[in-house]
Coordinates of C-alpha atoms in Angstrom, one line a residue:
M1 CA 15.4 15.1 -7.1
D2 CA 14.0 16.5 -3.8
V3 CA 11.2 19.0 -4.6
L4 CA 12.6 21.7 -2.2
K5 CA 16.1 21.2 -3.5
S6 CA 14.8 21.6 -7.1
I7 CA 13.0 24.9 -6.2
N8 CA 16.1 26.2 -4.5
Q9 CA 18.3 25.5 -7.6
A10 CA 15.8 27.2 -9.9
I11 CA 15.8 30.5 -7.9
P12 CA 18.7 32.2 -9.7
E13 CA 16.8 32.1 -13.0
L14 CA 13.6 33.8 -11.6
S15 CA 12.5 37.4 -11.7
K16 CA 12.6 39.6 -8.6
S17 CA 8.9 39.0 -7.8
Q18 CA 9.1 35.3 -8.6
K19 CA 12.1 35.0 -6.2
V20 CA 10.0 36.4 -3.4
V21 CA 7.4 33.7 -4.1
A22 CA 10.0 30.9 -4.3
Y23 CA 11.7 31.9 -1.0
Y24 CA 8.4 32.1 0.7
I25 CA 7.6 28.6 -0.6
L26 CA 10.9 27.2 0.8
E27 CA 10.2 28.7 4.2
N28 CA 6.5 27.9 4.4
W29 CA 6.1 24.8 2.2
Q30 CA 3.9 23.0 4.7
T31 CA 1.2 25.7 4.5
V32 CA 1.7 26.6 0.9
A33 CA 0.8 23.0 0.0
Y34 CA -2.8 23.8 1.0
K35 CA -3.3 27.5 0.2
S36 CA -5.0 28.8 -2.9
A37 CA -3.0 30.8 -5.4
R38 CA -5.2 33.8 -4.6
T39 CA -4.5 33.6 -0.8
L40 CA -0.8 33.3 -1.4
A41 CA -0.8 36.3 -3.8
E42 CA -2.6 38.4 -1.2
E43 CA -0.2 37.4 1.6
L44 CA 2.9 38.3 -0.6
S45 CA 1.3 41.4 -2.2
V46 CA 1.9 40.1 -5.7
S47 CA -0.5 39.3 -8.5
Q48 CA -2.1 35.9 -8.8
S49 CA -0.5 35.6 -12.2
T50 CA 2.9 35.9 -10.6
I51 CA 2.1 32.9 -8.4
L52 CA 1.1 30.9 -11.5
R53 CA 4.1 32.0 -13.5
T54 CA 6.4 31.1 -10.7
A55 CA 5.1 27.6 -10.5
D56 CA 5.6 27.3 -14.3
Q57 CA 9.2 28.6 -14.0
L58 CA 9.9 26.1 -11.2
G59 CA 9.1 23.3 -13.6
F60 CA 5.6 22.5 -12.6
V61 CA 2.6 22.3 -14.9
G62 CA 0.6 24.9 -13.0
F63 CA 0.2 25.8 -9.3
P64 CA -1.9 22.7 -8.4
A65 CA 1.0 20.5 -9.6
L66 CA 3.4 22.4 -7.3
Q67 CA 1.1 21.9 -4.4
E68 CA 0.7 18.2 -5.1
A69 CA 4.5 17.9 -5.0
L70 CA 4.7 19.7 -1.7
Q71 CA 2.0 17.5 -0.3
G72 CA 4.1 14.6 -1.3
V73 CA 7.0 16.0 0.7
I74 CA 4.7 16.5 3.7
N75 CA 3.6 12.8 3.5
E76 CA 7.2 11.7 3.3
R77 CA 8.5 13.8 6.2
V78 CA 5.6 13.9 8.7
S79 CA 5.9 11.0 11.1
I80 CA 3.0 9.0 12.5
L81 CA 3.5 10.7 15.9
S82 CA 3.2 14.1 14.3
Q83 CA 0.0 13.0 12.6
L84 CA -1.4 11.8 15.9
D85 CA -0.6 15.3 17.4
L86 CA -2.4 16.9 14.5
A87 CA -5.3 14.6 15.0
A88 CA -5.5 15.4 18.7
T89 CA -5.6 19.1 17.8
E90 CA -8.3 18.6 15.2
E91 CA -10.3 16.5 17.7
K92 CA -10.8 19.6 19.9
K93 CA -12.4 21.3 16.9
Q94 CA -14.7 18.5 16.1
G95 CA -18.5 18.7 16.4
S96 CA -20.8 15.7 16.7
A97 CA -20.1 12.2 15.6
T98 CA -22.5 12.7 12.7
D99 CA -20.5 15.8 11.6
E100 CA -17.3 13.8 11.8
I101 CA -18.7 10.9 9.8
A102 CA -20.0 13.3 7.1
K103 CA -16.5 14.8 6.9
V104 CA -14.9 11.4 6.4
L105 CA -17.4 10.4 3.7
N106 CA -17.0 13.7 1.9
L107 CA -13.3 13.3 1.9
H108 CA -13.6 9.8 0.4
E109 CA -15.8 11.3 -2.3
A110 CA -13.3 14.1 -3.0
N111 CA -10.5 11.4 -3.3
L112 CA -12.6 9.5 -5.8
Q113 CA -13.4 12.6 -7.8
K114 CA -9.8 13.8 -7.9
T115 CA -8.6 10.4 -8.9
F116 CA -11.3 10.0 -11.6
R117 CA -10.2 13.3 -13.2
Q118 CA -6.7 12.0 -13.6
L119 CA -7.7 8.5 -14.9
D120 CA -6.9 7.6 -18.4
A121 CA -9.2 4.9 -19.9
E122 CA -6.6 3.9 -22.5
K123 CA -4.1 3.3 -19.7
I124 CA -6.6 1.0 -17.9
K125 CA -7.1 -0.9 -21.1
R126 CA -3.3 -1.3 -21.5
V127 CA -2.9 -2.5 -17.9
A128 CA -5.8 -5.0 -18.3
S129 CA -4.1 -6.4 -21.4
I130 CA -0.7 -6.7 -19.6
L131 CA -2.3 -8.6 -16.7
L132 CA -4.3 -10.9 -19.0
E133 CA -1.4 -11.7 -21.3
A134 CA 1.4 -12.1 -18.8
D135 CA 2.6 -15.7 -18.0
R136 CA 2.7 -14.9 -14.3
V137 CA 1.6 -11.9 -12.2
A138 CA 3.2 -10.8 -8.9
V139 CA 1.2 -8.3 -6.8
V140 CA 3.2 -6.6 -4.1
G141 CA 2.1 -4.3 -1.3
M142 CA 4.0 -3.8 2.0
R143 CA 2.6 -2.6 5.3
S144 CA -0.7 -0.7 4.9
S145 CA -0.4 -0.9 1.1
S146 CA -1.0 -4.7 1.4
A147 CA -4.7 -3.9 1.6
V148 CA -4.7 -2.7 -2.0
A149 CA -2.4 -5.6 -3.1
H150 CA -4.7 -8.2 -1.5
C151 CA -7.8 -6.8 -3.1
L152 CA -6.2 -6.9 -6.6
G153 CA -4.5 -10.3 -6.1
F154 CA -7.4 -12.1 -4.6
N155 CA -9.9 -10.9 -7.3
L156 CA -7.3 -11.4 -10.1
S157 CA -7.0 -15.1 -9.1
F158 CA -10.7 -15.5 -10.1
I159 CA -10.0 -14.2 -13.6
R160 CA -6.6 -15.9 -14.4
G161 CA -4.1 -18.3 -12.9
N162 CA -0.5 -17.9 -11.8
V163 CA -1.1 -14.9 -9.5
Q164 CA 1.0 -14.5 -6.4
V165 CA 0.5 -11.8 -3.7
F166 CA 3.3 -10.6 -1.4
N167 CA 2.8 -8.4 1.6
S168 CA 6.3 -9.1 3.1
D169 CA 9.7 -9.8 1.8
Y170 CA 9.4 -13.5 2.7
M171 CA 10.2 -15.4 -0.6
L172 CA 9.6 -12.2 -2.5
L173 CA 13.1 -11.7 -3.8
E174 CA 13.4 -15.4 -4.7
Y175 CA 10.2 -15.1 -6.7
I176 CA 11.2 -11.9 -8.5
A177 CA 14.6 -13.4 -9.3
S178 CA 12.8 -16.2 -11.2
M179 CA 10.6 -13.8 -13.3
S180 CA 11.1 -13.4 -17.0
P181 CA 10.1 -10.7 -19.6
A182 CA 6.8 -12.6 -20.1
D183 CA 5.8 -11.9 -16.5
A184 CA 4.2 -8.8 -14.9
L185 CA 4.5 -7.0 -11.5
V186 CA 1.9 -4.8 -9.9
V187 CA 3.3 -2.9 -6.9
S188 CA 1.2 -0.6 -4.6
S189 CA 3.1 1.8 -2.4
F190 CA 2.2 5.1 -0.8
S191 CA 4.2 7.7 1.1
R192 CA 6.2 6.9 3.1
Y193 CA 7.3 4.5 0.3
T194 CA 8.9 1.2 1.5
M195 CA 12.4 0.4 0.2
A196 CA 11.3 -3.2 -0.4
A197 CA 8.6 -2.1 -2.9
I198 CA 11.0 0.2 -4.7
E199 CA 13.7 -2.4 -5.0
V200 CA 11.3 -5.1 -6.2
A201 CA 10.1 -2.8 -8.9
R202 CA 13.7 -2.0 -10.0
T203 CA 14.6 -5.7 -10.0
A204 CA 11.6 -6.6 -12.1
K205 CA 12.3 -3.8 -14.5
K206 CA 15.9 -4.9 -15.0
K207 CA 14.5 -8.4 -15.8
Q208 CA 12.3 -6.7 -18.5
C209 CA 9.1 -7.5 -16.8
K210 CA 6.1 -5.2 -17.2
V211 CA 5.8 -3.1 -14.1
V212 CA 2.5 -1.4 -13.0
A213 CA 2.5 1.0 -10.1
I214 CA -0.4 2.2 -7.9
T215 CA 0.9 5.1 -5.9
D216 CA -0.1 8.6 -4.6
N217 CA 2.1 11.3 -6.1
M218 CA 4.2 12.3 -9.1
T219 CA 7.1 12.4 -6.7
S220 CA 6.8 8.7 -5.9
P221 CA 10.0 6.8 -6.8
L222 CA 7.8 4.2 -8.5
I223 CA 6.8 6.7 -11.3
A224 CA 10.2 6.6 -12.9
I225 CA 10.4 2.8 -12.8
A226 CA 6.9 1.6 -13.9
D227 CA 5.8 1.1 -17.4
E228 CA 2.3 2.1 -16.4
S229 CA 1.3 4.0 -13.2
F230 CA -1.9 5.2 -11.5
I231 CA -1.8 8.1 -9.2
V232 CA -4.6 8.0 -6.6
S233 CA -5.7 10.5 -4.0
T234 CA -5.2 9.1 -0.5
T235 CA -6.0 12.0 1.8
S236 CA -7.4 10.9 5.1
R237 CA -8.6 12.3 8.4
H238 CA -6.8 9.7 10.5
I239 CA -3.2 8.5 10.8
N240 CA -3.1 6.3 7.7
H241 CA -4.0 6.7 4.0
S242 CA -7.5 6.4 2.6
F243 CA -7.5 3.6 0.0
V244 CA -11.0 4.1 -1.3
A245 CA -9.8 5.6 -4.6
A246 CA -7.0 3.0 -5.0
I247 CA -9.6 0.2 -4.6
A248 CA -11.8 1.9 -7.1
V249 CA -8.9 1.9 -9.7
V250 CA -8.3 -1.8 -8.9
D251 CA -12.0 -2.5 -9.5
A252 CA -11.9 -0.6 -12.8
I253 CA -8.9 -2.7 -14.0
L254 CA -10.6 -6.0 -12.9
T255 CA -13.9 -5.1 -14.5
L256 CA -12.1 -4.4 -17.9
M257 CA -10.2 -7.6 -17.6
T258 CA -13.3 -9.6 -16.9
R259 CA -15.0 -8.1 -20.0
T260 CA -12.0 -8.6 -22.2
G261 CA -11.2 -12.2 -21.1
Q262 CA -14.8 -13.1 -20.4
Q263 CA -14.7 -16.7 -21.7
N264 CA -11.6 -17.7 -19.8
A265 CA -12.8 -15.8 -16.7
R266 CA -16.2 -17.7 -16.8
K267 CA -14.4 -21.0 -17.2
R268 CA -12.1 -20.3 -14.3
L269 CA -15.0 -19.1 -12.1
T270 CA -17.0 -22.2 -12.8
G271 CA -14.1 -24.4 -11.7
I272 CA -13.6 -22.4 -8.5
E273 CA -17.4 -22.5 -7.7
E274 CA -17.4 -26.3 -8.1
Q275 CA -14.5 -26.5 -5.6
V276 CA -16.2 -24.2 -3.2
D277 CA -19.4 -26.3 -3.3
S278 CA -17.5 -29.6 -2.8
L279 CA -15.5 -28.2 0.1
K280 CA -18.7 -26.7 1.7
I281 CA -16.9 -23.4 2.4
F282 CA -19.9 -21.2 2.8
Y283 CA -22.8 -21.5 5.3
N284 CA -26.0 -22.6 3.7
T285 CA -29.2 -20.8 4.9

């Protein structure tokens, strides 16, 4: 359900002060998404605890969860042109190139820290097992999400066989149609979520395949479909997402897979290296 629609439907059950907060959120959701609970409380002349209780009453596990949902709405609704306009406005406030680079790197670090706080080691173990034990693995990522899919698929092929990467719908539906419950699908998609990624996940789920999602928000449609999902922070200072945290999660999965299936991975890597040497792919210094 749409987050704003959900908030609107919950209003009749709120107290008088909580209704004030809820109506303000509906009218100013784009700014509320990035304000602290204290700032919001001061603006509305209510206590900070009222802000926190309102978030709980609206069905969120705390105010940060409400903000994350609102940020998801922003990502879905803000067009690339709007982002460019915002970037142009921000550019006027920028300092030196060194300052800007520092901001970018600090943002990457913040994305990594936020993602790490949410990571579940047991989930990574489960996903590593799924990808090691599956007969075949399809890795899907459309448009910009293809960067994450390619990173996972390319490196996965060094660890095990029968890995196929798709970054367009060419032959994708035919491949998914041939999948069985013994196969697995990994799909990466970030707001604005592509219909192709969502439909592929649904189809694979109907065929009882294991589905793993790498996405950016609890409001992502992939969350309800996937058997296992990773939520990564993708905040960026330019018009597209930052995939630093997503690649870090992929690296963690691959590392655990290599450790768990070390013998098979070593055998496969040895064979690949022999082929690389025979074909003289790399430049010899």
